PDB file of N, CA, C, O and CB in Angstrom:
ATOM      1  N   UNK A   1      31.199 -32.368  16.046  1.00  0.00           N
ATOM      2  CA  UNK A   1      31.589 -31.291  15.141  1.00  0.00           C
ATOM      3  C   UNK A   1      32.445 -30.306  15.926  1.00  0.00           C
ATOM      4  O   UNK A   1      32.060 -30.004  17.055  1.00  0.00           O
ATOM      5  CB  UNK A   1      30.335 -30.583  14.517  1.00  0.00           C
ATOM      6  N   UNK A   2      33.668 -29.727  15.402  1.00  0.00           N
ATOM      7  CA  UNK A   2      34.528 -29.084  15.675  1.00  0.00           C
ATOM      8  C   UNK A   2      33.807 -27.618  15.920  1.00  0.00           C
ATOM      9  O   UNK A   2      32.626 -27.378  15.671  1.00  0.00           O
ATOM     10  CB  UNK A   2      35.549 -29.274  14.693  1.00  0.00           C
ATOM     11  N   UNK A   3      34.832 -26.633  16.493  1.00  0.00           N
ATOM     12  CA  UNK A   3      34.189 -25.489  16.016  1.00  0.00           C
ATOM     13  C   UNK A   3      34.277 -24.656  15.273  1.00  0.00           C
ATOM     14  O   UNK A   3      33.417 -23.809  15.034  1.00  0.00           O
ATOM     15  CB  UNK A   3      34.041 -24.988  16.517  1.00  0.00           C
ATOM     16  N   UNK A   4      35.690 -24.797  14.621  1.00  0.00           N
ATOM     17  CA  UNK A   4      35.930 -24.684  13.580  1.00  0.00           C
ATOM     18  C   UNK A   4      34.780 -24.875  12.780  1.00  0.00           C
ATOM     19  O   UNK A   4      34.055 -23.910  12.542  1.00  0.00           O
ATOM     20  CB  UNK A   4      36.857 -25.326  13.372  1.00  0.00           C
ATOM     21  N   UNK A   5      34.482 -26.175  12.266  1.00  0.00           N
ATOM     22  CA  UNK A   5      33.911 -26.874  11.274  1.00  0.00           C
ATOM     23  C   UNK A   5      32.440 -26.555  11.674  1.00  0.00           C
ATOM     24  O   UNK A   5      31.651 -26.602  10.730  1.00  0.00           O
ATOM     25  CB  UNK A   5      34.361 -28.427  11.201  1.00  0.00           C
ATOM     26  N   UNK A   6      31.722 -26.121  13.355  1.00  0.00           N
ATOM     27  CA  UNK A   6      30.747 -25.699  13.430  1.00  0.00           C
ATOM     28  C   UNK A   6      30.855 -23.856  12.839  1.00  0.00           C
ATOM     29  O   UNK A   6      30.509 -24.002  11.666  1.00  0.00           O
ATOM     30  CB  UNK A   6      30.362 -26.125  14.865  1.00  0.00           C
ATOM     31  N   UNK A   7      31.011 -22.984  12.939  1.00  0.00           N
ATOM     32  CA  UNK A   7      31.922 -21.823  12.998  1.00  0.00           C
ATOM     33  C   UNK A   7      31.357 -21.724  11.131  1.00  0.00           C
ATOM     34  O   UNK A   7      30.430 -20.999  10.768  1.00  0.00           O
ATOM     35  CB  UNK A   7      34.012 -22.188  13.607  1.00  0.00           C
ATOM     36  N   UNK A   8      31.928 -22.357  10.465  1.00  0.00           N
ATOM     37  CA  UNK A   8      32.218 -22.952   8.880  1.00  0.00           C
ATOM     38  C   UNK A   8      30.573 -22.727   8.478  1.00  0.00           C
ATOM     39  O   UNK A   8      29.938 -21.927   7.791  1.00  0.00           O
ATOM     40  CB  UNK A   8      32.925 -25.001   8.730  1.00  0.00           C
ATOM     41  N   UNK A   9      30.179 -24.278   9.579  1.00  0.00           N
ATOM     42  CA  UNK A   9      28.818 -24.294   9.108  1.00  0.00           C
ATOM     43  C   UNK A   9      27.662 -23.286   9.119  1.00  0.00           C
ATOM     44  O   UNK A   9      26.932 -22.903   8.205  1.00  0.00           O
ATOM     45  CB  UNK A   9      28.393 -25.173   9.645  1.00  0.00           C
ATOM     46  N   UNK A  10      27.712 -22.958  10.457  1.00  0.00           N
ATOM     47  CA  UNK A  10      26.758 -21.454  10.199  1.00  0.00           C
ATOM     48  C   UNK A  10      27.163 -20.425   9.221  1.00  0.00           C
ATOM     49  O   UNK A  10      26.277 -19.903   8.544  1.00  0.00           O
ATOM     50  CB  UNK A  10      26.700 -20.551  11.508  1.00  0.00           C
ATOM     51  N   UNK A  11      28.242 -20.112   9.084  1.00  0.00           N
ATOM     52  CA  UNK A  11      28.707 -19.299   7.669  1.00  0.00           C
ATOM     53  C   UNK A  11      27.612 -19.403   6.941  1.00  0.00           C
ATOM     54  O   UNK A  11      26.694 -18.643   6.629  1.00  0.00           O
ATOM     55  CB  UNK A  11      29.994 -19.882   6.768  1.00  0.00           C
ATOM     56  N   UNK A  12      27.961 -20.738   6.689  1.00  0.00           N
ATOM     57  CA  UNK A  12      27.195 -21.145   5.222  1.00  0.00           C
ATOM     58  C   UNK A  12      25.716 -20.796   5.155  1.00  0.00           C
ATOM     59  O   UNK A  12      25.233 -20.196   4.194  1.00  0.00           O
ATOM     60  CB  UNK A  12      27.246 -22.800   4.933  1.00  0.00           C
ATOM     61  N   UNK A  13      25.004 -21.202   6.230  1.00  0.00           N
ATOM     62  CA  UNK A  13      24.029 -21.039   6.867  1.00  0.00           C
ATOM     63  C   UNK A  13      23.439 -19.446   6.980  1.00  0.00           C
ATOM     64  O   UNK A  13      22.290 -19.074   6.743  1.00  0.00           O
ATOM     65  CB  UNK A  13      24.374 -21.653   8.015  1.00  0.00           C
ATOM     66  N   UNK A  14      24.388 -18.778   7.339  1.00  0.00           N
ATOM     67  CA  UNK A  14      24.163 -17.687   7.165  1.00  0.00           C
ATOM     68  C   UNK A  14      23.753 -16.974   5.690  1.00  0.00           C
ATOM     69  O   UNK A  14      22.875 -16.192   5.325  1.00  0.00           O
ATOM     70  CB  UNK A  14      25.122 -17.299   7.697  1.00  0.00           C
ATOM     71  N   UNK A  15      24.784 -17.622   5.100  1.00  0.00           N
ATOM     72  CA  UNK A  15      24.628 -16.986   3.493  1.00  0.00           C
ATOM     73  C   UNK A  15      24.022 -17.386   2.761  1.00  0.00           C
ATOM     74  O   UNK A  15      23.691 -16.655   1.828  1.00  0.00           O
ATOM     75  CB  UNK A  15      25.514 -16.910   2.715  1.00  0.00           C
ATOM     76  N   UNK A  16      23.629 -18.567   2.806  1.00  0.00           N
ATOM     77  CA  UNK A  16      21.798 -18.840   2.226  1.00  0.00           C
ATOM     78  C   UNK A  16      20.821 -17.927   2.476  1.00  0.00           C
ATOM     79  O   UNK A  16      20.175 -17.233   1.691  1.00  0.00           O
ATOM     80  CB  UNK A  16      21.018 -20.086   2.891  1.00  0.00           C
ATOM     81  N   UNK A  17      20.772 -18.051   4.229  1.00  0.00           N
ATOM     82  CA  UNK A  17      19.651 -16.896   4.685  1.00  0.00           C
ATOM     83  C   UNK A  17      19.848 -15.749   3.845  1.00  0.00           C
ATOM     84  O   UNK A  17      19.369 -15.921   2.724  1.00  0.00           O
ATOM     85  CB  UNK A  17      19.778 -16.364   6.281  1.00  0.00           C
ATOM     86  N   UNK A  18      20.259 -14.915   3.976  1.00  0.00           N
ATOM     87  CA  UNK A  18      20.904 -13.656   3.346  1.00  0.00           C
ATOM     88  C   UNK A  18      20.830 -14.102   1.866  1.00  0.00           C
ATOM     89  O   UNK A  18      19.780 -13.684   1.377  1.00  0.00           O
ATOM     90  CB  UNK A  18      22.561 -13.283   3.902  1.00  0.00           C
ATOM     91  N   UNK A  19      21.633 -14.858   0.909  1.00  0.00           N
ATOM     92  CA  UNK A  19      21.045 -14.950  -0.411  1.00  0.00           C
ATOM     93  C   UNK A  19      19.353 -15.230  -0.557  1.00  0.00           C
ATOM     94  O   UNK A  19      18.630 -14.389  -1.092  1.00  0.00           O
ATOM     95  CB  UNK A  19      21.833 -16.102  -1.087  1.00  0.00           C
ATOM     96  N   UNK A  20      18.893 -16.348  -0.083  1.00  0.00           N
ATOM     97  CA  UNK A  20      17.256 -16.079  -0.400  1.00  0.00           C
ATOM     98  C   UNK A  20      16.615 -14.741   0.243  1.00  0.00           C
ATOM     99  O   UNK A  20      15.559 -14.277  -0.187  1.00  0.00           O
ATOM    100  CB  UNK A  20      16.324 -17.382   0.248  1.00  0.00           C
ATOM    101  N   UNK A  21      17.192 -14.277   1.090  1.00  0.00           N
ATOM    102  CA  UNK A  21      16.118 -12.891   1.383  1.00  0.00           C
ATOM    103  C   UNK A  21      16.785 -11.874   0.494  1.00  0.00           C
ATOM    104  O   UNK A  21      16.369 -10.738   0.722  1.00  0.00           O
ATOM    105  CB  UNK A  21      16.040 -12.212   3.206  1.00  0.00           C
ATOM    106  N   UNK A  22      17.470 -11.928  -0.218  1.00  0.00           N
ATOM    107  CA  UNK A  22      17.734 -10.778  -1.533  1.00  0.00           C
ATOM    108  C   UNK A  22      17.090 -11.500  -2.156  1.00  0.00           C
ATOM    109  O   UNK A  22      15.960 -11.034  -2.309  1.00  0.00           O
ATOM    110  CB  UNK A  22      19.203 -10.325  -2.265  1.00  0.00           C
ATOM    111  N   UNK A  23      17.271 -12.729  -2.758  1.00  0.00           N
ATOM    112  CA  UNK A  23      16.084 -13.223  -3.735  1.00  0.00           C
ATOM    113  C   UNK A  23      14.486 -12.714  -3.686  1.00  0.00           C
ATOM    114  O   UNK A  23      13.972 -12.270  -4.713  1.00  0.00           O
ATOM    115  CB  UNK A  23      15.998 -14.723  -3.503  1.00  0.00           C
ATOM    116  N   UNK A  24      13.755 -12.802  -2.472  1.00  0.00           N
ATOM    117  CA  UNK A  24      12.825 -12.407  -1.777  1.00  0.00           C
ATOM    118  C   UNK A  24      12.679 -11.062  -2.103  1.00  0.00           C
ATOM    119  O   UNK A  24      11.855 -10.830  -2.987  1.00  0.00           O
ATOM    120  CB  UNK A  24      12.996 -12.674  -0.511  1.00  0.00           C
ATOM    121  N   UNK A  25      13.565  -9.647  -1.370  1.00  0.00           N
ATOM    122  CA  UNK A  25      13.280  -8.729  -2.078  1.00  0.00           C
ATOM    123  C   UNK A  25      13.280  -8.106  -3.443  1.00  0.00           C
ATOM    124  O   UNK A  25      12.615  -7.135  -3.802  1.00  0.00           O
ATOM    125  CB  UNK A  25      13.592  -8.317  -1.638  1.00  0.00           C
ATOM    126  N   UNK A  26      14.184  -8.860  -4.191  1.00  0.00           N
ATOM    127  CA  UNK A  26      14.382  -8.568  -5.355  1.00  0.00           C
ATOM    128  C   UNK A  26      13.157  -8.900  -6.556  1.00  0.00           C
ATOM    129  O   UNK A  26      13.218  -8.466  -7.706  1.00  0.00           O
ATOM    130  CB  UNK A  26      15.587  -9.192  -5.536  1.00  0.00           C
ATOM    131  N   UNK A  27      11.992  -9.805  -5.995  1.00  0.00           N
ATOM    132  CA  UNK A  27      11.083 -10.047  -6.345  1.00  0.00           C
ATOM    133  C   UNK A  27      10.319  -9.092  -6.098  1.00  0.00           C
ATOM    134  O   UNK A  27       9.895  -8.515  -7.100  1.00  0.00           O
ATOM    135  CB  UNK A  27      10.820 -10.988  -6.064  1.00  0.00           C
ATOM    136  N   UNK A  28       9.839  -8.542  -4.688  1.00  0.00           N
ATOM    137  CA  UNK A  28       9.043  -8.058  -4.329  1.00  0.00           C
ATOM    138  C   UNK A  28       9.355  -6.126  -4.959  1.00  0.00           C
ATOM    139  O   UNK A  28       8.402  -5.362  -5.115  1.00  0.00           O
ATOM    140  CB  UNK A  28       9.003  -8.600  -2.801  1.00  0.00           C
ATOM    141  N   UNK A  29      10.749  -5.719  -5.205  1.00  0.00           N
ATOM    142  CA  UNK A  29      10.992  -4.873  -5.683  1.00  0.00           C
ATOM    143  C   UNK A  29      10.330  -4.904  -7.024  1.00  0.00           C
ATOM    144  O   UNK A  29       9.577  -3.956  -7.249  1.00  0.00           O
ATOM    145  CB  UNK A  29      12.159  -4.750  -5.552  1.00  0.00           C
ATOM    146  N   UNK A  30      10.460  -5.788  -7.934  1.00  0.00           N
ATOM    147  CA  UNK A  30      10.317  -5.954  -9.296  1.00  0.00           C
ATOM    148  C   UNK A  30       8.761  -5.745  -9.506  1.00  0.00           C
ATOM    149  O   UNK A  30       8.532  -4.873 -10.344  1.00  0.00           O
ATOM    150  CB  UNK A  30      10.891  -7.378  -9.788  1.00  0.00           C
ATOM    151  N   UNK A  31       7.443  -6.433  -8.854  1.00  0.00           N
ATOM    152  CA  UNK A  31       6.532  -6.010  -8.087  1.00  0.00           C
ATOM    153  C   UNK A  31       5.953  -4.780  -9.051  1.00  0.00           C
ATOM    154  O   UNK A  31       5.252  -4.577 -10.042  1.00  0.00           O
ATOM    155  CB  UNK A  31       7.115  -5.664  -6.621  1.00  0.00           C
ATOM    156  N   UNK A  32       7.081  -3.835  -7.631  1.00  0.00           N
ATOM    157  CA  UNK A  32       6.515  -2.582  -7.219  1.00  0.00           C
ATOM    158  C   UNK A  32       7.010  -1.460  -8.454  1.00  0.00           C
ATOM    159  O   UNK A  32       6.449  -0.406  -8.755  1.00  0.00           O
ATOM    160  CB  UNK A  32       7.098  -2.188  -5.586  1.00  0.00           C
ATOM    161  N   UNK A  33       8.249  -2.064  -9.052  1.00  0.00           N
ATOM    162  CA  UNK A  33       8.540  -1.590 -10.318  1.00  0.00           C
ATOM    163  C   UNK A  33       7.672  -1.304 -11.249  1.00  0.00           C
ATOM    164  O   UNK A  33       7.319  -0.207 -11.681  1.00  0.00           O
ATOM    165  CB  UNK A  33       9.220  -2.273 -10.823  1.00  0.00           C
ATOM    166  N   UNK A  34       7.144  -3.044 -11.714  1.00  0.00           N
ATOM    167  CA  UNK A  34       5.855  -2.374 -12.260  1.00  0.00           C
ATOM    168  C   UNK A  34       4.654  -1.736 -11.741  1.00  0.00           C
ATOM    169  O   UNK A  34       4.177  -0.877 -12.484  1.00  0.00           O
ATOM    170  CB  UNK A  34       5.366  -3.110 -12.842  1.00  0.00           C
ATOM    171  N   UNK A  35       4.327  -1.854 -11.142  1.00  0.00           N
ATOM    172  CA  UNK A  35       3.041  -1.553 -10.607  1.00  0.00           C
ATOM    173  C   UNK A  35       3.075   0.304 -10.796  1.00  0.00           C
ATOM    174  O   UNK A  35       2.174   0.944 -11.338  1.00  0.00           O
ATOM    175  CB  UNK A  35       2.903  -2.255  -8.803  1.00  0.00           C
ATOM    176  N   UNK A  36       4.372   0.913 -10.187  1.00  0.00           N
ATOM    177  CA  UNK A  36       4.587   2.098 -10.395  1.00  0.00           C
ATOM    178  C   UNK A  36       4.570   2.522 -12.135  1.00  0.00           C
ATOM    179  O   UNK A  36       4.045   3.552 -12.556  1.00  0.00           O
ATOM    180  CB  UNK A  36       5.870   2.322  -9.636  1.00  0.00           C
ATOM    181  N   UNK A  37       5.019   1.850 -12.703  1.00  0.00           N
ATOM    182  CA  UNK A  37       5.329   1.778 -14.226  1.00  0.00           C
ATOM    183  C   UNK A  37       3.790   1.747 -14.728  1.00  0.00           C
ATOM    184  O   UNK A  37       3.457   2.620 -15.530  1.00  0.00           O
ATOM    185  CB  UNK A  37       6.342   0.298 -14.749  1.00  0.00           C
ATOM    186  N   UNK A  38       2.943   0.906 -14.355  1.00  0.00           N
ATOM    187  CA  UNK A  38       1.545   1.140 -14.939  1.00  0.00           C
ATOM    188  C   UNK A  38       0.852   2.369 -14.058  1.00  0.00           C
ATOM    189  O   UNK A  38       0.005   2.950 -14.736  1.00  0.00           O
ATOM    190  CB  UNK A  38       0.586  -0.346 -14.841  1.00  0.00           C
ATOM    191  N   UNK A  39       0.953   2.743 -13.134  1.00  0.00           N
ATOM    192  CA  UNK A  39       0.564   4.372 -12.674  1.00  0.00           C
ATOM    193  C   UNK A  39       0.963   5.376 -13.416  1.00  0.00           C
ATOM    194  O   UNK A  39       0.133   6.183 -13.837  1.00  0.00           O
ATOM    195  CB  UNK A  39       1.101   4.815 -11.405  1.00  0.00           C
ATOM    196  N   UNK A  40       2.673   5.532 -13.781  1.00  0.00           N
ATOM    197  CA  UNK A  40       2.942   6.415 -14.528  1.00  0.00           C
ATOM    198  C   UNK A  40       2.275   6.343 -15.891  1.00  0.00           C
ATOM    199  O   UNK A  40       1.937   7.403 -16.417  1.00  0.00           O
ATOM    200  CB  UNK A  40       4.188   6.453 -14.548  1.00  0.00           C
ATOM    201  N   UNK A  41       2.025   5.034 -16.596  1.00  0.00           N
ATOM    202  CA  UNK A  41       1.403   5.251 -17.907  1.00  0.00           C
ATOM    203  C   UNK A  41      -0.171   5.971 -17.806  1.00  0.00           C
ATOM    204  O   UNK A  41      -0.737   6.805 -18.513  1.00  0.00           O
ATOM    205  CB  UNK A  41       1.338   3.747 -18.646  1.00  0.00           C
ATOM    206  N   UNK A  42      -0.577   5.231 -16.587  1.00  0.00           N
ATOM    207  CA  UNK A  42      -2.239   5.978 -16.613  1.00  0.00           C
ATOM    208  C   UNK A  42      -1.965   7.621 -16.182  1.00  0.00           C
ATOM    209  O   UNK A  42      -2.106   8.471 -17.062  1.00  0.00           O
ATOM    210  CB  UNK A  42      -3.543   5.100 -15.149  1.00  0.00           C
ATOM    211  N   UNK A  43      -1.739   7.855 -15.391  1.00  0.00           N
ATOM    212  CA  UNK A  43      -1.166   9.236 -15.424  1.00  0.00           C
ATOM    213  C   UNK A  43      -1.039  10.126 -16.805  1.00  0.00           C
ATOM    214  O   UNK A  43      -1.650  11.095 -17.256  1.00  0.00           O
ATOM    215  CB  UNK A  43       0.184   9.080 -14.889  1.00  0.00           C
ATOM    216  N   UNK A  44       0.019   9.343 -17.234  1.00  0.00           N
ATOM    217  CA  UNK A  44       0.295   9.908 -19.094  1.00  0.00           C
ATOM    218  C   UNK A  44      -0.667  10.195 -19.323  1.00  0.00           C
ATOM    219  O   UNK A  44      -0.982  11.365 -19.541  1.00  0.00           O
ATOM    220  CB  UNK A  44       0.735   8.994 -20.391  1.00  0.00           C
ATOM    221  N   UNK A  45      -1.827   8.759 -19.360  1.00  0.00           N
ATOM    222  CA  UNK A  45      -2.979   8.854 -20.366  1.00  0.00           C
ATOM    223  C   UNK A  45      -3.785   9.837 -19.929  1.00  0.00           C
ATOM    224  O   UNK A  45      -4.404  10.545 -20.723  1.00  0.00           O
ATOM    225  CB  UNK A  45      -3.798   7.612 -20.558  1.00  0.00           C
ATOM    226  N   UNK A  46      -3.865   9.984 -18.596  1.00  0.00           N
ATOM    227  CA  UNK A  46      -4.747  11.105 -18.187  1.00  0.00           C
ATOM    228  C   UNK A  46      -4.635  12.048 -18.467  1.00  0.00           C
ATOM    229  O   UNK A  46      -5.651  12.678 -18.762  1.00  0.00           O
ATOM    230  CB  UNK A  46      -4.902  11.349 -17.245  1.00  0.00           C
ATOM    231  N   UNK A  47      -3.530  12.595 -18.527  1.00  0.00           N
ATOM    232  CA  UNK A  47      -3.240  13.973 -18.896  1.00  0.00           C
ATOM    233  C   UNK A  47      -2.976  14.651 -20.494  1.00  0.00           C
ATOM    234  O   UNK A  47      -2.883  15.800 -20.924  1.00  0.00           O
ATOM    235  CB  UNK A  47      -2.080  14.176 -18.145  1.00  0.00           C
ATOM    236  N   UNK A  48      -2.902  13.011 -21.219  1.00  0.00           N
ATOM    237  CA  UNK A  48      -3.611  13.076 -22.564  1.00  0.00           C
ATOM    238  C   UNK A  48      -4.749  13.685 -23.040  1.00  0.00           C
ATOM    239  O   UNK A  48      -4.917  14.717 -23.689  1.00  0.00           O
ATOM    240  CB  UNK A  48      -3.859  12.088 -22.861  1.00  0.00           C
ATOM    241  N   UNK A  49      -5.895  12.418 -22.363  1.00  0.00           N
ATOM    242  CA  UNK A  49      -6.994  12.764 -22.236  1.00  0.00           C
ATOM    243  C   UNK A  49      -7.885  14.367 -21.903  1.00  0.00           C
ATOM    244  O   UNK A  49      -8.865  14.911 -22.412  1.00  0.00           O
ATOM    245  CB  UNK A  49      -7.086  11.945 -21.497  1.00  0.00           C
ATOM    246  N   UNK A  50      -6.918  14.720 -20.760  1.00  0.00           N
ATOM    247  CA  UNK A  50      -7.355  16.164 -20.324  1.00  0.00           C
ATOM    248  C   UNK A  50      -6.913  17.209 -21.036  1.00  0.00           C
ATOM    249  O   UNK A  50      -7.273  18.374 -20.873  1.00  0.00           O
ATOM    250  CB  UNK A  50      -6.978  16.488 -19.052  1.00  0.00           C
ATOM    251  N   UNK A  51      -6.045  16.769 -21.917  1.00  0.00           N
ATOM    252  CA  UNK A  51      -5.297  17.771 -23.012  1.00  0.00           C
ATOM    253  C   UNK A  51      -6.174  17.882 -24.450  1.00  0.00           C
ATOM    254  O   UNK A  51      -6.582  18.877 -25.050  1.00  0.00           O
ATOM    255  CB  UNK A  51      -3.630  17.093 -23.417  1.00  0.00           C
ATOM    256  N   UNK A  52      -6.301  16.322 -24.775  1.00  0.00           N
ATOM    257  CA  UNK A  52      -7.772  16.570 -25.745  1.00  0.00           C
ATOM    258  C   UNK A  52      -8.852  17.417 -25.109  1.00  0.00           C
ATOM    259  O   UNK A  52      -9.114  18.619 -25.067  1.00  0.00           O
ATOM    260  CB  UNK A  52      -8.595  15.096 -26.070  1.00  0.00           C
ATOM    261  N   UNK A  53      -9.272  16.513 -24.723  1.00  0.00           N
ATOM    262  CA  UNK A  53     -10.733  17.449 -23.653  1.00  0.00           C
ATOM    263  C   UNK A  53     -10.183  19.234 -23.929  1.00  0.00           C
ATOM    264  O   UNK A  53     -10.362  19.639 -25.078  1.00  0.00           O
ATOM    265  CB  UNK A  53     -10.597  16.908 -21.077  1.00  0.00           C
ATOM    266  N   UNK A  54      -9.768  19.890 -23.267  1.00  0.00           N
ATOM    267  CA  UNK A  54      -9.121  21.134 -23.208  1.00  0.00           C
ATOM    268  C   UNK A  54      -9.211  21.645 -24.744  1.00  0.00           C
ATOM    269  O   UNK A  54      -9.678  22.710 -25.149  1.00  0.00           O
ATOM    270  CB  UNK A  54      -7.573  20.988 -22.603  1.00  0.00           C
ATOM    271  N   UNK A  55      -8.654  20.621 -25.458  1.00  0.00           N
ATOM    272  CA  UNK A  55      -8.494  21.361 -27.425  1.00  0.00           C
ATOM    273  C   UNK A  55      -9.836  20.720 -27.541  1.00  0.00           C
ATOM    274  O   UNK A  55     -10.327  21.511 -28.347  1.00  0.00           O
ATOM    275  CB  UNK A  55      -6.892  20.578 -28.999  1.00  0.00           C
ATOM    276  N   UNK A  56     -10.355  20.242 -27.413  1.00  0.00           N
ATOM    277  CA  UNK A  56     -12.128  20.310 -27.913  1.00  0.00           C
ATOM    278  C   UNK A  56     -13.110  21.175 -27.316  1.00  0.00           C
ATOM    279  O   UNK A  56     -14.245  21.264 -27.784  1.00  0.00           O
ATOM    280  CB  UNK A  56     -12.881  18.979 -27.666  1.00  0.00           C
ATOM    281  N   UNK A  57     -12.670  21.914 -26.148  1.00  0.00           N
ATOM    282  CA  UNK A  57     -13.507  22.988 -25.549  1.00  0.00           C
ATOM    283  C   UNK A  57     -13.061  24.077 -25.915  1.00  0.00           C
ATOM    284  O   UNK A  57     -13.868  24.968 -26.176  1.00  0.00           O
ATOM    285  CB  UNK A  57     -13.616  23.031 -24.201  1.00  0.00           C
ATOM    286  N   UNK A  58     -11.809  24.289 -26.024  1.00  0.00           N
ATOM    287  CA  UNK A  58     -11.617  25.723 -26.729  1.00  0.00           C
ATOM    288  C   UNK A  58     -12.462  25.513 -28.400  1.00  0.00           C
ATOM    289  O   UNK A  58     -13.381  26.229 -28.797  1.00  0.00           O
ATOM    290  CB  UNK A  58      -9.570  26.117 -26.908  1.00  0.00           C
ATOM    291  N   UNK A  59     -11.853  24.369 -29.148  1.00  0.00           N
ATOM    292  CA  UNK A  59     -12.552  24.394 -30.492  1.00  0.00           C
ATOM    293  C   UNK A  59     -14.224  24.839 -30.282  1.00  0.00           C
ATOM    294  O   UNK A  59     -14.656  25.379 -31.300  1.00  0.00           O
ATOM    295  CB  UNK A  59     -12.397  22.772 -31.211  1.00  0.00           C
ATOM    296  N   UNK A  60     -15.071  24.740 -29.358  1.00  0.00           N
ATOM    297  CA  UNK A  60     -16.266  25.176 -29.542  1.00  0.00           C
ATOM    298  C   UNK A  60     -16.233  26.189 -28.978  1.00  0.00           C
ATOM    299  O   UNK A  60     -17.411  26.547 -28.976  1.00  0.00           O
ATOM    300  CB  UNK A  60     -17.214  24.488 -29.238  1.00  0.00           C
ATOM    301  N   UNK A  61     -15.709  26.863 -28.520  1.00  0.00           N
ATOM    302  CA  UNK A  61     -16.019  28.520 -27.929  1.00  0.00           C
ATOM    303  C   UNK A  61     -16.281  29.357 -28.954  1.00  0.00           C
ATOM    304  O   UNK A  61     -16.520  30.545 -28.736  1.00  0.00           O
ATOM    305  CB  UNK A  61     -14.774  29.285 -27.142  1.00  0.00           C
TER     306      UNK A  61
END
């Protein structure tokens, strides 16, 4: 193999590596996307919750 044609080949080589490890993070991002996405909803709900709570304790004073 030339070196050119070696030269060529790692290229290529290279840009697999590099395309599957964006593949790789782009998973592991997506992940964490949700995972944050169901925190923010419980959050919401919590502060739902503590907002009822709050209008049912004033209602009995």
């Amino acid at each position: 193999m030339g070196s050119i044609e070696r030269s060529s080949h790692d290229q290529v080589t290279w840009n697999e590596t590099v395309r599957n490890d964006l593949v790789d993070i782009l998973g592991r991002l997506a992940i964490v996307e949700t995972e944050v996405q169901k925190v923010n909803r419980q959050g919401t709900n919590k502060s739902t919750e503590a907002q009822k709570t709050g209008r049912s304790l004033r209602r009995r004073q």
